[in-house]
Structure formats: C-alpha cells, structure tokens
CSV table of C-alpha atoms in Angstrom, one decimal:
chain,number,residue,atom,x,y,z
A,161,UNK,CA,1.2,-11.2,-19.5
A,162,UNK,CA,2.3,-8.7,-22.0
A,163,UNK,CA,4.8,-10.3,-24.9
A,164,UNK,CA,6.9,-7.9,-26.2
A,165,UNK,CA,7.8,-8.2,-29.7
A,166,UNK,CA,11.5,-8.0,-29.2
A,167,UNK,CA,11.3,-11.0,-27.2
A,168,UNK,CA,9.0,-13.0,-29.6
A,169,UNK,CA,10.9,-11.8,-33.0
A,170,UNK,CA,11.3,-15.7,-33.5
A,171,UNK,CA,8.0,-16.3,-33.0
A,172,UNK,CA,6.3,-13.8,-35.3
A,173,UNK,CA,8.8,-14.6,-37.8
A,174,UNK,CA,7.1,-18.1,-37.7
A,175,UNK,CA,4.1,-16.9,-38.0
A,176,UNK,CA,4.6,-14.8,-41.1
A,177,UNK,CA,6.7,-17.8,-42.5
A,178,UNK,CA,3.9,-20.1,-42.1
A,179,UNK,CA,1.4,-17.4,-44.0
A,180,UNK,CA,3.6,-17.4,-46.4
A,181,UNK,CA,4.1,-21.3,-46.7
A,182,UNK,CA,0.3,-21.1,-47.0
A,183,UNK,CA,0.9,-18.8,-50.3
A,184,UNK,CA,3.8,-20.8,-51.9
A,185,UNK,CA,3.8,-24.4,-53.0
A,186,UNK,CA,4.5,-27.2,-50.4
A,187,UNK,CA,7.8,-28.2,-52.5
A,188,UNK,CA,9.2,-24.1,-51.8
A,189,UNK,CA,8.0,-24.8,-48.0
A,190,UNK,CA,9.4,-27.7,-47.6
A,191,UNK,CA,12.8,-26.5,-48.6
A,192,UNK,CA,12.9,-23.8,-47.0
A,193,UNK,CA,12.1,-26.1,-43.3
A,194,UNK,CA,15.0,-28.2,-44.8
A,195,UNK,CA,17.3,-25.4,-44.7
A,196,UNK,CA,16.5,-24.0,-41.7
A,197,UNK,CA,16.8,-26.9,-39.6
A,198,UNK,CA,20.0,-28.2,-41.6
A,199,UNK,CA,21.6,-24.5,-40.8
A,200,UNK,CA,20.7,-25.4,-36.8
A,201,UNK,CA,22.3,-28.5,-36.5
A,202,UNK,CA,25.4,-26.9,-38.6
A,203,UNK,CA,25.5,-23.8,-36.0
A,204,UNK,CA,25.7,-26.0,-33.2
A,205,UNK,CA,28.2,-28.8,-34.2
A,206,UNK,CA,30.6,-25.5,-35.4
A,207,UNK,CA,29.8,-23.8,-32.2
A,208,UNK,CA,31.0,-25.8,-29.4
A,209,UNK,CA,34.0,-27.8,-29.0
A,210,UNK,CA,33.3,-31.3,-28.5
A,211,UNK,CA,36.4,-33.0,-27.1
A,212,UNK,CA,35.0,-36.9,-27.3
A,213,UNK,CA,33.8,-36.5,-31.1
A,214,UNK,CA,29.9,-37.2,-30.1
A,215,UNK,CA,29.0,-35.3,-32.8
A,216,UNK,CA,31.6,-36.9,-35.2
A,217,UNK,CA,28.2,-38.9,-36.7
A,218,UNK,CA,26.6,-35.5,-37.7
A,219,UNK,CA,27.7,-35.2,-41.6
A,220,UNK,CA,26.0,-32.5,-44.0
A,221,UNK,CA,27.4,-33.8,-47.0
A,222,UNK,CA,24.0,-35.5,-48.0
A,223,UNK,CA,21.3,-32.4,-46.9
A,224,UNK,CA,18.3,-34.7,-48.4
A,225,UNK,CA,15.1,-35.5,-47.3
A,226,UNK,CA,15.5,-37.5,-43.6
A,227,UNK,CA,19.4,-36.6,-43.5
A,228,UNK,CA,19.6,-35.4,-40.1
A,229,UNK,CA,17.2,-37.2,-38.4
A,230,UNK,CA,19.9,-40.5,-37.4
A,231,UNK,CA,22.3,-37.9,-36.1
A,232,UNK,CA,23.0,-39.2,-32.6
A,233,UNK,CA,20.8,-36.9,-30.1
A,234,UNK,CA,18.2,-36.0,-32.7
A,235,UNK,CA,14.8,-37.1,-33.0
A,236,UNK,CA,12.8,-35.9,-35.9
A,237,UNK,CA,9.0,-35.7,-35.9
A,238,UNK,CA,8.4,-37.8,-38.5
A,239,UNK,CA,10.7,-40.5,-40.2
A,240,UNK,CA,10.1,-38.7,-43.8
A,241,UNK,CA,11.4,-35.1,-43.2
A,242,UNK,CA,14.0,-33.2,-42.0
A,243,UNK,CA,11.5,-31.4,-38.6
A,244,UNK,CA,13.6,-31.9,-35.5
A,245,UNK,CA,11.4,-32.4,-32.9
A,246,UNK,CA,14.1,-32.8,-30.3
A,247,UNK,CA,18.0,-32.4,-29.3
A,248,UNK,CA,19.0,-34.6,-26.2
A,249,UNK,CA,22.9,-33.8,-26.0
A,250,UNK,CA,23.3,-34.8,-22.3
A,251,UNK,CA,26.6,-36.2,-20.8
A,252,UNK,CA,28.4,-35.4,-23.4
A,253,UNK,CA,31.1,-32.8,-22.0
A,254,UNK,CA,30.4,-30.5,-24.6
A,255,UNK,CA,32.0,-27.0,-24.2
A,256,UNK,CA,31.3,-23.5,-25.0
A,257,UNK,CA,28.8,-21.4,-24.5
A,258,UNK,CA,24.7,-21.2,-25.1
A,259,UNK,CA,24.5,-22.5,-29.1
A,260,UNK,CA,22.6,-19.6,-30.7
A,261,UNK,CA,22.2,-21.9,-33.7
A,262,UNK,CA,19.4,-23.9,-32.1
A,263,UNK,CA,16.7,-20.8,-32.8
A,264,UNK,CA,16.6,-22.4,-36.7
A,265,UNK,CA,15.3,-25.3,-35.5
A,266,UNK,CA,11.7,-24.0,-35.3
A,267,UNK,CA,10.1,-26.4,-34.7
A,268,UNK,CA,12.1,-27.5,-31.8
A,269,UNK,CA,9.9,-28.5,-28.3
A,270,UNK,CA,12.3,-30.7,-25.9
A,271,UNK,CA,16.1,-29.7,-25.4
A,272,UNK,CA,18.3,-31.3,-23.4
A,273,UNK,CA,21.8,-29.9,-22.7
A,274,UNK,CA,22.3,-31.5,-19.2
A,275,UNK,CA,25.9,-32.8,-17.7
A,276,UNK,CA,28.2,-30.8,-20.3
A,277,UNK,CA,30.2,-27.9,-19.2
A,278,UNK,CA,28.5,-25.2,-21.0
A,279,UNK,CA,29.4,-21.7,-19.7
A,280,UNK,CA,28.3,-18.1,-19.8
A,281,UNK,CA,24.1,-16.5,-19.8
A,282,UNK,CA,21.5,-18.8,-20.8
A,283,UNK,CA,20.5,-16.1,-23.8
A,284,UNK,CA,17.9,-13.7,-22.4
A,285,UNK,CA,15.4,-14.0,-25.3
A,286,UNK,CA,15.4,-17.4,-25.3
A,287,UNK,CA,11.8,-17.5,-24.9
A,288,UNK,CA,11.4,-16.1,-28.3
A,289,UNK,CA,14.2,-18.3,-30.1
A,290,UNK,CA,12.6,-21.5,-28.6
A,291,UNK,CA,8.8,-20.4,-27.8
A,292,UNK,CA,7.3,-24.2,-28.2
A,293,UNK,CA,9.6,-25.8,-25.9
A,294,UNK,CA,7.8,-28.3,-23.7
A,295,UNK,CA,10.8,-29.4,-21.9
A,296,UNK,CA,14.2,-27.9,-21.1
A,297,UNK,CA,17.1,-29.3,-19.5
A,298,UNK,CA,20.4,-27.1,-18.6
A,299,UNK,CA,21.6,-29.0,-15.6
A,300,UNK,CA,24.7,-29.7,-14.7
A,301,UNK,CA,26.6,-27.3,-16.5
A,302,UNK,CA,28.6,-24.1,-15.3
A,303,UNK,CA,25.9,-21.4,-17.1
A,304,UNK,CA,25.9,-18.2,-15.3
A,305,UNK,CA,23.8,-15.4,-14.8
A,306,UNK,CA,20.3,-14.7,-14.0
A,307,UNK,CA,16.9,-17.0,-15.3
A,308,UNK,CA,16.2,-15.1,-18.1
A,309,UNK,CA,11.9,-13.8,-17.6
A,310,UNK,CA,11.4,-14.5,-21.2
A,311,UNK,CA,11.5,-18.2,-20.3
A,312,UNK,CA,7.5,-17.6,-19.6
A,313,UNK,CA,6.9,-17.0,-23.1
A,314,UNK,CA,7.6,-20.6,-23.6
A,315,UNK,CA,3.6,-21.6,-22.8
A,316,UNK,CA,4.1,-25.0,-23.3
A,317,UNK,CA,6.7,-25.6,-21.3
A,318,UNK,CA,6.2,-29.0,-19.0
A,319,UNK,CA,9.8,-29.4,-17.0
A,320,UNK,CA,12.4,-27.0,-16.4
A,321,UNK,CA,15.5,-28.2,-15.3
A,322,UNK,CA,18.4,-25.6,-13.9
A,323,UNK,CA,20.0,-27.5,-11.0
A,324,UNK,CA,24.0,-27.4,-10.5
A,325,UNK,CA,24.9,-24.8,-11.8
A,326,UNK,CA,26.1,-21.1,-11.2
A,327,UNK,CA,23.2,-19.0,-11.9
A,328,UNK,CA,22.2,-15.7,-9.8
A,329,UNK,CA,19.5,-13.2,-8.9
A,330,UNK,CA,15.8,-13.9,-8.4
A,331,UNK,CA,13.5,-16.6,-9.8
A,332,UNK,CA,11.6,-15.0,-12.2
A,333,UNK,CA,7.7,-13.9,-10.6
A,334,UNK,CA,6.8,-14.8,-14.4
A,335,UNK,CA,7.8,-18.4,-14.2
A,336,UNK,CA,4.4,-18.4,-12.2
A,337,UNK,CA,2.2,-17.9,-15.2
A,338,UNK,CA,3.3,-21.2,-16.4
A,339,UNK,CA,0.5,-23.2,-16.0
A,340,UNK,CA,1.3,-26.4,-17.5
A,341,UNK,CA,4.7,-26.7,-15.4
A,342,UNK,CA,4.7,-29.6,-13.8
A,343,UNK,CA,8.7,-29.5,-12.7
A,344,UNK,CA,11.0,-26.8,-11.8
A,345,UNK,CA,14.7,-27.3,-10.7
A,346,UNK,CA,16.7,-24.8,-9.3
A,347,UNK,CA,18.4,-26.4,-6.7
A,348,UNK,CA,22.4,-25.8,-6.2
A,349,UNK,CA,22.6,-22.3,-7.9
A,350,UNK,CA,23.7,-19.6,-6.3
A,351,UNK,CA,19.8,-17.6,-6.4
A,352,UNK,CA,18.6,-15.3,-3.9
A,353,UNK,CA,14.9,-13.5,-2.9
A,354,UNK,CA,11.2,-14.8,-2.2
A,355,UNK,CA,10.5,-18.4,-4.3
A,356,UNK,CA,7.2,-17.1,-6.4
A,357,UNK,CA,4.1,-19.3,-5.5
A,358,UNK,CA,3.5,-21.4,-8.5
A,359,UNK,CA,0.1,-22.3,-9.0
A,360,UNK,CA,0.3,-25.6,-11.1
A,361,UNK,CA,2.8,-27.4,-9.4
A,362,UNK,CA,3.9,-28.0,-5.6
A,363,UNK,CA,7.6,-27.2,-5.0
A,364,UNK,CA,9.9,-29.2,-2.7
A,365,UNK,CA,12.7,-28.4,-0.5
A,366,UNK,CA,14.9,-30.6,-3.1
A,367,UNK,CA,13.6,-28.6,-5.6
A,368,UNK,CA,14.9,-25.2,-4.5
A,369,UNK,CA,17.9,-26.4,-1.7
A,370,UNK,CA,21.9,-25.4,-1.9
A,371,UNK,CA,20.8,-21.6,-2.8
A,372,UNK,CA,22.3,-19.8,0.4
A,373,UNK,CA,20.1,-16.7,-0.4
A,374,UNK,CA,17.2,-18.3,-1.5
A,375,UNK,CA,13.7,-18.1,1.3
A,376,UNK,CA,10.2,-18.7,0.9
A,377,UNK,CA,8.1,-21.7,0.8
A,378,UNK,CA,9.1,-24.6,0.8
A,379,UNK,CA,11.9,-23.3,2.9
A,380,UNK,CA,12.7,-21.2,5.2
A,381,UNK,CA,10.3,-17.8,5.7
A,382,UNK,CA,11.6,-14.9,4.1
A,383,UNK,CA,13.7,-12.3,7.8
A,384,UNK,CA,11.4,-9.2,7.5
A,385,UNK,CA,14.0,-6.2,6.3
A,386,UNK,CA,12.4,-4.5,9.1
A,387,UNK,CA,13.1,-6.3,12.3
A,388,UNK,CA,17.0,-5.3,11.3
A,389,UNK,CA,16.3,-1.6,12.6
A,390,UNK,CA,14.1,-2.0,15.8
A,391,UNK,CA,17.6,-2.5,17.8
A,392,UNK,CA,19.4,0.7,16.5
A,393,UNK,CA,16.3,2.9,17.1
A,394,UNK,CA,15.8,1.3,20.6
A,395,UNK,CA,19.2,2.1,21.5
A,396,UNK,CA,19.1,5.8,20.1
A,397,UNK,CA,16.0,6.2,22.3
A,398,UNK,CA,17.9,5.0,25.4
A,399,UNK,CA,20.7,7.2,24.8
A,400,UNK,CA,18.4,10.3,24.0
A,401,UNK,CA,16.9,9.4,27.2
A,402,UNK,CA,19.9,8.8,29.4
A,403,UNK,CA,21.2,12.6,28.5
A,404,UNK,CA,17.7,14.0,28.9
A,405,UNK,CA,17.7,12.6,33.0
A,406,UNK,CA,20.8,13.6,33.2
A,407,UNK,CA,20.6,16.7,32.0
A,408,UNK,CA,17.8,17.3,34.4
A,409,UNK,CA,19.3,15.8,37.8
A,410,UNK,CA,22.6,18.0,36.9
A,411,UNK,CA,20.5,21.2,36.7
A,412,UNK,CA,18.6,20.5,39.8
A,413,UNK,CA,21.2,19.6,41.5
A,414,UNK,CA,22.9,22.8,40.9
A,415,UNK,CA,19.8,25.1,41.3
A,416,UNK,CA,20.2,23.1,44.8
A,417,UNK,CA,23.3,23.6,45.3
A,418,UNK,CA,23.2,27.5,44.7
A,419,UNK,CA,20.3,27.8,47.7
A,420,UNK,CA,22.7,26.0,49.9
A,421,UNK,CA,25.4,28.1,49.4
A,422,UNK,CA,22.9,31.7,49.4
A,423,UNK,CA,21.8,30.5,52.9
C-alpha cells in the first residue's frame, strides 16, 4: 500500500529525529525524548475537561528523569526514563474532543480511551501521529465521523476497538492490509457498505452487529443494487405492450368495420 507523506509527517519526523540522535550526544537525545513526551502528557491534561479530577495526580512541576511515569494511566517503558509506552484512561468520563497532544508521545504503542465521552472525528492522520500503535481502544465514547483509512499505516496494530459509538460511512478496505490484527470492533456504530474480508482474523456477527447499514460476511449478504430495477422495466414492458395490442385490435377493428359498412 502506498504511504503518503502527508499522512506519515510524524513518522518521518521520527526518523530524521532518530538520525539525528545518532549524530548528537545521548545526554542532547535524551532531553529532547524528555520534552517531547512531558509536552504530551501537558497537551492532554489541558485539553480535555476532566470533571472527577483523574488526572489531578499528573503534576509537571518536577519534569526529571522518571517524573511522569507514576502518573495514574501511564506506563513507561522502562522505570529509569521518561518513554511512555502506554496511556490507559478508560472509565474516566473524560470530555472533549480527540487530544491532538498524544502525537509527542512518540514512542507511544497501546492507547486506551474507552468509556469517556469523547466527541467529534477520530483525527484523520492518526495513522501518522500514532504509527507504532499495537493496540487502540475508542469504545464507548460519542466520536463521530468516518474510520479514518490512515489507521492502516499503524502496521503493528494487534486490537482495534470502535464499538458504541457514533461513527459513519464504510469500514475502511485498507483495514485489510493489517496483517497482524487479531481484533476488530465496530459493533453499535452507525456504519454502512460491504464488511472488507480480513485476512488475519475471522470476524463475528458480535463483532460488526447494531450497524443498520452494515452487510457482508458475517452478516447478512450484501441486496444486489440491481434487482431494485427488474420490476420498473417489467412493468414499462407490459405497458408498452398493452398499447401496442391495442393499438392493433382498434385498427382492425375499424379496417373491419369500414368493409361492413361499404357492403
């Protein structure tokens, strides 16, 4: 599949960042990582409104080494540096809308953003702000829109999680190129058109059910679009036909009756 490089901006960025790490002393890279992911955690606790003071325990007054990494919901990759690994900030009735600030934490690869009510497009390039997720969870929420394609940019990605929420349109034919998915969620959306046929995991009817719109396997067959037309052109042909007869039996019937009344 082609990448564009609008979509992957994130991801080249990374790429010449880690170049350049490879040029600089570790001491200039490893500040650098510590702002970055210090500046994601910022953007998201300013971002959304959290009405039960969840995030109350994130504090940046102290941006040292292993600062971040007790905040409640974060899990760094190591205990010695500030490299969040993951954000689980489920059931936390969080509002607002998709937190933009999560594309500084680079080296992000499980999200979890399940039962808050989080509103509006799940960000369209999101494949190239997050590329190395492995697991994403957005259910339960009240996000809106269509699956954004770019989600198949995110190569690693294991589960996928969309259920209950408001989201429209198709699923994505590119989802299918995802061959290390091993879950996908889209049940109780409002999604419409042919289910893609995923080759490296078997979808169930739980899976996809409460999407009116929705067809294909594992549910119902998709209606052929043409089957809607064979009864308007039937009944055109009848009609054409009716005033054809009828057209004939009147003129033979006068041709007839003009001999009858010549004799």
């Amino acid at each position: 599949m082609a990448i564009s490089l609008l979509e992957n901006a994130s991801l080249l960025m990374l790429i010449f960042h880690s170049l350049y790490c490879i040029s600089v002393s570790n001491s200039i890279c490893y500040a650098i990582e510590l702002e970055a992911d210090v500046l994601c955690l910022k953007t998201i606790k300013s971002s959304v409104r959290d009405p039960f003071g969840h995030l109350n325990s994130w504090k940046f007054d102290n941006t040292s080494e292993y600062s971040i990494c007790p905040f409640f919901g974060i899990e760094c990759w190591t205990s010695g540096e500030n490299r969040v690994k993951s954000i689980h900030l489920g059931g936390m009735r969080l509002q607002g809308q998709f937190p933009q600030g999560i594309e500084n934490c680079r080296s992000l690869t499980e999200l979890d953003l399940s039962g808050n009510n989080f509103s509006g497009p799940i960000p369209p390039n999101i494949g190239g702000i997050i590329p190395f997720l492995t697991y994403l969870d957005l259910s339960v929420n009240n996000f809106s829109g269509e699956i954004p394609p770019s989600l198949a940019n995110c190569m690693y990605l294991n589960f996928l999680i969309l259920d209950n929420n408001k989201l429209q349109g198709q699923i994505p034919p590119q989802l299918a190129q995802l061959y290390r998915l091993k879950t996908l969620n889209v049940s109780n959306n409002l999604l419409s058109g042919q289910i893609p046929e995923f080759f490296s995991l078997s979808l169930s009817s739980d899976d996809c059910t409460g999407n009116l719109g929705l067809c294909g396997a594992p549910l119902e067959p998709c209606k052929k679009h043409g089957k809607k037309s064979n009864f308007p052109v039937k009944f055109d042909v009848w009609i054409i036909s009716g005033f054809a007869v009828g057209y004939v039996l009147s003129t033979v019937l006068a041709f007839g009756l003009c001999l009858y009344t010549h004799f």
